[in-house]
Amino acid sequence: MDVTLCLSGGAARGAFHLGVLQAADDLHITIRAISGSSIGAAVGAAYAAGVTPKKQLEHFKSHDFKRSIRFNYFKNSLFRIDADAAIYDALLPKTTFEELDIALYITAVDLNSGTLQTLQSGSLKTAVMASTALTPLFQPIAYREMLLVDGGFLDNFPLHPLQRYQLPTVGVNTMPVTPKQPRGIWKISKRALFLLSQSAVLEKIDRCHCYITSAQLSRYRLFSLQDLDALFELGYRCGHEELSLFIASVTMHQEPE
């Protein structure tokens, strides 16, 4: 079965995406196009470049990956990423969009114009670094007369580039809205901002032919690398279940009466 795939942002929860991708591989689902924002862009780019989900998980867990992120002493950001580190060549063995066998769309926000940008040509590493530049943690990326930051600021679930394909769309969201009762001004404000950022996502869910998420994702911290294995397993279980149901549904409707 051929599908297109939308991957949300969600920082370390991106390991959930990897589990879903592994389930898709095991079920012999062919992904023809990927659209991603933030960590969804990074995971999608590596997958499109031929790096398997399990190999990606291994790279993200490695000491080399952790060492590539360093404190930046408040020089335009709290941290800086050593984009020249060998670990990023391992994650992105292909250097341009044009080399990929899977169509890829990466979203980022241009601070200069205030617009959402969909990157689909040129340097793969630059596009990924731009889409994951969550300011003020990481500094913006200057590229093609733009100043780019994390695509999740304006679209954390970039479904629109996939609408050109006459294929089923699978959406994977690592930032689901789950019931909560926040108390205190900080938690209430944080909850309100989160709901604002997710309002656009909720409108797109019905456009997915298969939507994969889990309420259990809220248990995992966004900026901790300690739970990557658990997130991978959760993504695999949820992905295998939902994709199997989707395949069965499609097969049933294709059977002659």
mmCIF file of C-alpha atoms in Angstrom:
data_model
loop_
_atom_site.group_PDB
_atom_site.id
_atom_site.type_symbol
_atom_site.label_atom_id
_atom_site.label_comp_id
_atom_site.label_asym_id
_atom_site.label_seq_id
_atom_site.Cartn_x
_atom_site.Cartn_y
_atom_site.Cartn_z
ATOM 1 C CA MET A 1 0.000 0.000 0.000
ATOM 2 C CA ASP A 2 1.257 3.492 -0.915
ATOM 3 C CA VAL A 3 0.627 6.436 1.441
ATOM 4 C CA THR A 4 1.824 9.933 2.270
ATOM 5 C CA LEU A 5 2.954 10.775 5.792
ATOM 6 C CA CYS A 6 2.646 13.883 7.972
ATOM 7 C CA LEU A 7 4.918 14.058 11.041
ATOM 8 C CA SER A 8 4.338 16.628 13.769
ATOM 9 C CA GLY A 9 6.855 18.422 15.909
ATOM 10 C CA GLY A 10 7.400 17.261 19.465
ATOM 11 C CA ALA A 11 11.115 17.325 20.353
ATOM 12 C CA ALA A 12 12.252 14.084 22.038
ATOM 13 C CA ARG A 13 8.830 12.562 21.435
ATOM 14 C CA GLY A 14 10.016 12.160 17.858
ATOM 15 C CA ALA A 15 11.056 8.649 18.889
ATOM 16 C CA PHE A 16 7.317 7.897 18.692
ATOM 17 C CA HIS A 17 7.538 8.750 14.974
ATOM 18 C CA LEU A 18 10.348 6.225 14.627
ATOM 19 C CA GLY A 19 8.210 3.496 16.140
ATOM 20 C CA VAL A 20 5.386 4.275 13.717
ATOM 21 C CA LEU A 21 7.807 4.189 10.785
ATOM 22 C CA GLN A 22 9.104 0.812 11.933
ATOM 23 C CA ALA A 23 5.528 -0.486 12.067
ATOM 24 C CA ALA A 24 4.915 0.844 8.551
ATOM 25 C CA ASP A 25 8.023 -0.950 7.309
ATOM 26 C CA ASP A 26 6.981 -4.207 8.974
ATOM 27 C CA LEU A 27 3.529 -3.958 7.397
ATOM 28 C CA HIS A 28 5.107 -3.330 3.954
ATOM 29 C CA ILE A 29 3.601 0.134 3.609
ATOM 30 C CA THR A 30 5.375 2.314 1.039
ATOM 31 C CA ILE A 31 5.684 5.999 1.908
ATOM 32 C CA ARG A 32 5.729 8.120 -1.223
ATOM 33 C CA ALA A 33 5.890 11.599 0.359
ATOM 34 C CA ILE A 34 6.646 12.997 3.804
ATOM 35 C CA SER A 35 5.818 16.395 5.256
ATOM 36 C CA GLY A 36 7.306 17.281 8.634
ATOM 37 C CA SER A 37 7.875 20.063 11.089
ATOM 38 C CA SER A 38 10.634 20.290 13.709
ATOM 39 C CA ILE A 39 11.579 16.776 14.907
ATOM 40 C CA GLY A 40 9.097 15.417 12.365
ATOM 41 C CA ALA A 41 11.190 17.088 9.671
ATOM 42 C CA ALA A 42 14.394 15.582 11.065
ATOM 43 C CA VAL A 43 12.996 12.058 11.330
ATOM 44 C CA GLY A 44 11.302 12.307 7.940
ATOM 45 C CA ALA A 45 14.445 13.604 6.252
ATOM 46 C CA ALA A 46 16.610 10.826 7.680
ATOM 47 C CA TYR A 47 14.056 8.191 6.659
ATOM 48 C CA ALA A 48 13.808 9.639 3.149
ATOM 49 C CA ALA A 49 17.631 9.576 3.021
ATOM 50 C CA GLY A 50 17.592 5.837 3.670
ATOM 51 C CA VAL A 51 18.296 5.669 7.422
ATOM 52 C CA THR A 52 16.090 3.030 9.043
ATOM 53 C CA PRO A 53 13.983 3.889 12.115
ATOM 54 C CA LYS A 54 16.032 1.628 14.399
ATOM 55 C CA LYS A 55 19.304 3.106 13.144
ATOM 56 C CA GLN A 56 17.943 6.609 13.745
ATOM 57 C CA LEU A 57 17.016 5.631 17.295
ATOM 58 C CA GLU A 58 20.548 4.377 17.813
ATOM 59 C CA HIS A 59 21.988 7.675 16.570
ATOM 60 C CA PHE A 60 19.693 9.824 18.742
ATOM 61 C CA LYS A 61 20.664 7.784 21.807
ATOM 62 C CA SER A 62 24.390 8.027 21.111
ATOM 63 C CA HIS A 63 26.913 10.072 23.049
ATOM 64 C CA ASP A 64 27.954 11.673 19.748
ATOM 65 C CA PHE A 65 24.474 13.158 19.339
ATOM 66 C CA LYS A 66 24.399 14.444 22.919
ATOM 67 C CA ARG A 67 27.866 15.976 22.538
ATOM 68 C CA SER A 68 26.798 17.806 19.383
ATOM 69 C CA ILE A 69 24.484 20.042 21.456
ATOM 70 C CA ARG A 70 26.417 22.516 23.575
ATOM 71 C CA PHE A 71 25.714 25.456 25.853
ATOM 72 C CA ASN A 72 25.995 28.693 23.893
ATOM 73 C CA TYR A 73 26.529 31.167 26.776
ATOM 74 C CA PHE A 74 23.421 33.154 25.733
ATOM 75 C CA LYS A 75 24.893 34.186 22.355
ATOM 76 C CA ASN A 76 21.613 34.469 20.409
ATOM 77 C CA SER A 77 20.442 31.165 21.945
ATOM 78 C CA LEU A 78 20.829 28.975 25.012
ATOM 79 C CA PHE A 79 22.379 26.106 23.065
ATOM 80 C CA ARG A 80 24.137 25.595 19.757
ATOM 81 C CA ILE A 81 24.265 22.574 17.503
ATOM 82 C CA ASP A 82 27.516 21.503 15.907
ATOM 83 C CA ALA A 83 26.094 20.911 12.441
ATOM 84 C CA ASP A 84 29.481 19.675 11.229
ATOM 85 C CA ALA A 85 29.542 16.789 13.705
ATOM 86 C CA ALA A 86 29.825 13.360 12.076
ATOM 87 C CA ILE A 87 26.568 12.211 13.684
ATOM 88 C CA TYR A 88 24.586 14.490 11.362
ATOM 89 C CA ASP A 89 26.269 12.995 8.313
ATOM 90 C CA ALA A 90 25.186 9.598 9.631
ATOM 91 C CA LEU A 91 21.614 10.820 10.094
ATOM 92 C CA LEU A 92 21.558 12.556 6.699
ATOM 93 C CA PRO A 93 23.767 10.539 4.328
ATOM 94 C CA LYS A 94 22.218 12.389 1.381
ATOM 95 C CA THR A 95 22.867 16.099 1.182
ATOM 96 C CA THR A 96 20.064 17.521 -0.980
ATOM 97 C CA PHE A 97 16.337 17.069 -1.480
ATOM 98 C CA GLU A 98 17.018 16.215 -5.092
ATOM 99 C CA GLU A 99 18.882 13.020 -4.091
ATOM 100 C CA LEU A 100 15.950 11.560 -2.163
ATOM 101 C CA ASP A 101 13.759 8.738 -3.466
ATOM 102 C CA ILE A 102 10.848 9.930 -1.284
ATOM 103 C CA ALA A 103 9.349 13.383 -1.829
ATOM 104 C CA LEU A 104 10.040 15.531 1.242
ATOM 105 C CA TYR A 105 8.538 18.791 2.485
ATOM 106 C CA ILE A 106 10.001 20.601 5.494
ATOM 107 C CA THR A 107 8.319 23.569 7.158
ATOM 108 C CA ALA A 108 10.040 26.497 8.855
ATOM 109 C CA VAL A 109 9.022 30.019 9.823
ATOM 110 C CA ASP A 110 10.739 33.046 8.289
ATOM 111 C CA LEU A 111 11.099 35.662 11.028
ATOM 112 C CA ASN A 112 11.752 38.395 8.456
ATOM 113 C CA SER A 113 8.448 38.038 6.617
ATOM 114 C CA GLY A 114 6.476 36.301 9.355
ATOM 115 C CA THR A 115 5.423 33.551 6.958
ATOM 116 C CA LEU A 116 5.479 29.782 6.929
ATOM 117 C CA GLN A 117 7.957 28.381 4.410
ATOM 118 C CA THR A 118 7.871 24.938 2.831
ATOM 119 C CA LEU A 119 11.392 23.839 1.907
ATOM 120 C CA GLN A 120 11.658 21.169 -0.792
ATOM 121 C CA SER A 121 14.924 21.787 -2.624
ATOM 122 C CA GLY A 122 18.577 22.469 -1.902
ATOM 123 C CA SER A 123 20.478 21.613 1.267
ATOM 124 C CA LEU A 124 18.799 18.928 3.332
ATOM 125 C CA LYS A 125 20.822 19.609 6.481
ATOM 126 C CA THR A 126 20.108 23.338 6.378
ATOM 127 C CA ALA A 127 16.380 22.719 6.009
ATOM 128 C CA VAL A 128 16.352 20.315 8.946
ATOM 129 C CA MET A 129 18.386 22.672 11.128
ATOM 130 C CA ALA A 130 15.980 25.499 10.277
ATOM 131 C CA SER A 131 12.837 23.503 11.038
ATOM 132 C CA THR A 132 14.256 22.399 14.400
ATOM 133 C CA ALA A 133 15.583 25.833 15.417
ATOM 134 C CA LEU A 134 13.328 26.249 18.430
ATOM 135 C CA THR A 135 14.206 29.750 19.523
ATOM 136 C CA PRO A 136 15.403 30.802 22.102
ATOM 137 C CA LEU A 137 16.869 27.337 22.774
ATOM 138 C CA PHE A 138 18.563 27.272 19.360
ATOM 139 C CA GLN A 139 19.521 30.163 17.133
ATOM 140 C CA PRO A 140 17.700 30.978 13.873
ATOM 141 C CA ILE A 141 19.173 29.790 10.576
ATOM 142 C CA ALA A 142 20.008 32.336 7.868
ATOM 143 C CA TYR A 143 19.104 30.833 4.490
ATOM 144 C CA ARG A 144 18.158 32.305 1.098
ATOM 145 C CA GLU A 145 17.627 35.829 2.518
ATOM 146 C CA MET A 146 15.391 34.373 5.221
ATOM 147 C CA LEU A 147 15.862 33.967 8.972
ATOM 148 C CA LEU A 148 14.301 30.603 9.730
ATOM 149 C CA VAL A 149 13.094 29.071 12.980
ATOM 150 C CA ASP A 150 11.102 26.036 14.071
ATOM 151 C CA GLY A 151 8.170 25.323 11.756
ATOM 152 C CA GLY A 152 6.011 24.333 14.718
ATOM 153 C CA PHE A 153 5.509 27.981 15.658
ATOM 154 C CA LEU A 154 3.002 28.367 12.816
ATOM 155 C CA ASP A 155 2.231 24.803 11.725
ATOM 156 C CA ASN A 156 3.120 21.853 13.913
ATOM 157 C CA PHE A 157 1.206 19.434 11.698
ATOM 158 C CA PRO A 158 2.007 20.414 8.072
ATOM 159 C CA LEU A 159 -0.578 18.489 6.127
ATOM 160 C CA HIS A 160 -0.963 20.947 3.245
ATOM 161 C CA PRO A 161 1.986 19.814 1.040
ATOM 162 C CA LEU A 162 0.492 16.310 0.830
ATOM 163 C CA GLN A 163 -2.860 17.403 -0.563
ATOM 164 C CA ARG A 164 -1.464 17.326 -4.109
ATOM 165 C CA TYR A 165 -1.151 13.522 -3.960
ATOM 166 C CA GLN A 166 -3.999 11.173 -4.785
ATOM 167 C CA LEU A 167 -2.949 8.866 -1.978
ATOM 168 C CA PRO A 168 -4.141 8.111 1.567
ATOM 169 C CA THR A 169 -2.534 10.320 4.197
ATOM 170 C CA VAL A 170 -1.241 8.988 7.496
ATOM 171 C CA GLY A 171 -0.856 11.646 10.197
ATOM 172 C CA VAL A 172 1.262 11.147 13.317
ATOM 173 C CA ASN A 173 0.914 13.655 16.144
ATOM 174 C CA THR A 174 3.179 13.563 19.207
ATOM 175 C CA MET A 175 1.417 16.539 20.827
ATOM 176 C CA PRO A 176 -2.176 15.379 21.410
ATOM 177 C CA VAL A 177 -4.625 17.431 23.457
ATOM 178 C CA THR A 178 -5.501 15.442 26.573
ATOM 179 C CA PRO A 179 -7.768 16.429 29.488
ATOM 180 C CA LYS A 180 -6.000 18.355 32.257
ATOM 181 C CA GLN A 181 -6.880 20.541 35.239
ATOM 182 C CA PRO A 182 -4.037 23.070 35.444
ATOM 183 C CA ARG A 183 -3.639 25.020 38.674
ATOM 184 C CA GLY A 184 -1.589 28.146 39.215
ATOM 185 C CA ILE A 185 -0.887 31.029 36.850
ATOM 186 C CA TRP A 186 2.125 29.407 35.172
ATOM 187 C CA LYS A 187 0.418 26.081 34.422
ATOM 188 C CA ILE A 188 -2.795 27.787 33.309
ATOM 189 C CA SER A 189 -0.877 30.098 30.943
ATOM 190 C CA LYS A 190 1.151 27.175 29.609
ATOM 191 C CA ARG A 191 -2.026 25.180 28.978
ATOM 192 C CA ALA A 192 -3.674 28.118 27.175
ATOM 193 C CA LEU A 193 -0.674 28.607 24.882
ATOM 194 C CA PHE A 194 -0.561 24.890 24.128
ATOM 195 C CA LEU A 195 -4.257 24.823 23.191
ATOM 196 C CA LEU A 196 -3.728 27.856 20.956
ATOM 197 C CA SER A 197 -0.852 26.141 19.147
ATOM 198 C CA GLN A 198 -2.861 22.947 18.695
ATOM 199 C CA SER A 199 -6.101 24.521 17.473
ATOM 200 C CA ALA A 200 -4.948 24.358 13.849
ATOM 201 C CA VAL A 201 -3.942 20.713 14.290
ATOM 202 C CA LEU A 202 -7.399 19.696 15.507
ATOM 203 C CA GLU A 203 -8.924 21.039 12.292
ATOM 204 C CA LYS A 204 -6.680 18.775 10.185
ATOM 205 C CA ILE A 205 -7.189 15.455 11.931
ATOM 206 C CA ASP A 206 -10.329 14.623 9.946
ATOM 207 C CA ARG A 207 -8.373 15.062 6.713
ATOM 208 C CA CYS A 208 -6.088 12.162 7.618
ATOM 209 C CA HIS A 209 -7.145 8.738 6.368
ATOM 210 C CA CYS A 210 -5.242 7.246 9.305
ATOM 211 C CA TYR A 211 -4.411 9.273 12.415
ATOM 212 C CA ILE A 212 -1.918 7.982 14.981
ATOM 213 C CA THR A 213 -1.291 9.394 18.448
ATOM 214 C CA SER A 214 -1.547 8.353 22.091
ATOM 215 C CA ALA A 215 -2.713 10.012 25.288
ATOM 216 C CA GLN A 216 0.284 8.344 26.945
ATOM 217 C CA LEU A 217 2.610 10.751 25.114
ATOM 218 C CA SER A 218 1.834 13.429 27.697
ATOM 219 C CA ARG A 219 3.790 11.378 30.248
ATOM 220 C CA TYR A 220 7.055 12.002 28.434
ATOM 221 C CA ARG A 221 9.076 15.197 28.716
ATOM 222 C CA LEU A 222 9.790 17.065 25.507
ATOM 223 C CA PHE A 223 13.452 17.731 26.200
ATOM 224 C CA SER A 224 14.627 14.521 27.820
ATOM 225 C CA LEU A 225 16.496 11.806 25.927
ATOM 226 C CA GLN A 226 15.999 9.260 28.702
ATOM 227 C CA ASP A 227 12.774 7.740 27.370
ATOM 228 C CA LEU A 228 13.547 7.252 23.684
ATOM 229 C CA ASP A 229 13.209 3.459 23.837
ATOM 230 C CA ALA A 230 9.838 3.671 25.588
ATOM 231 C CA LEU A 231 8.596 6.241 23.069
ATOM 232 C CA PHE A 232 9.759 4.054 20.185
ATOM 233 C CA GLU A 233 7.874 1.061 21.589
ATOM 234 C CA LEU A 234 4.754 3.151 22.185
ATOM 235 C CA GLY A 235 4.907 4.443 18.612
ATOM 236 C CA TYR A 236 5.365 0.921 17.293
ATOM 237 C CA ARG A 237 2.366 -0.441 19.207
ATOM 238 C CA CYS A 238 0.071 2.428 18.274
ATOM 239 C CA GLY A 239 1.321 2.535 14.701
ATOM 240 C CA HIS A 240 0.992 -1.200 14.127
ATOM 241 C CA GLU A 241 -2.541 -1.228 15.552
ATOM 242 C CA GLU A 242 -3.842 1.789 13.638
ATOM 243 C CA LEU A 243 -2.113 0.939 10.370
ATOM 244 C CA SER A 244 -3.323 -2.670 10.519
ATOM 245 C CA LEU A 245 -6.891 -1.451 11.024
ATOM 246 C CA PHE A 246 -6.474 0.992 8.148
ATOM 247 C CA ILE A 247 -5.141 -1.685 5.808
ATOM 248 C CA ALA A 248 -8.012 -3.991 6.740
ATOM 249 C CA SER A 249 -10.529 -1.217 6.095
ATOM 250 C CA VAL A 250 -9.077 -0.398 2.682
ATOM 251 C CA THR A 251 -8.902 -4.068 1.722
ATOM 252 C CA MET A 252 -12.523 -4.619 2.753
ATOM 253 C CA HIS A 253 -13.733 -1.732 0.609
ATOM 254 C CA GLN A 254 -11.719 -2.981 -2.370
ATOM 255 C CA GLU A 255 -13.200 -6.482 -2.294
ATOM 256 C CA PRO A 256 -15.804 -7.107 -5.012
ATOM 257 C CA GLU A 257 -19.337 -7.583 -3.798
#
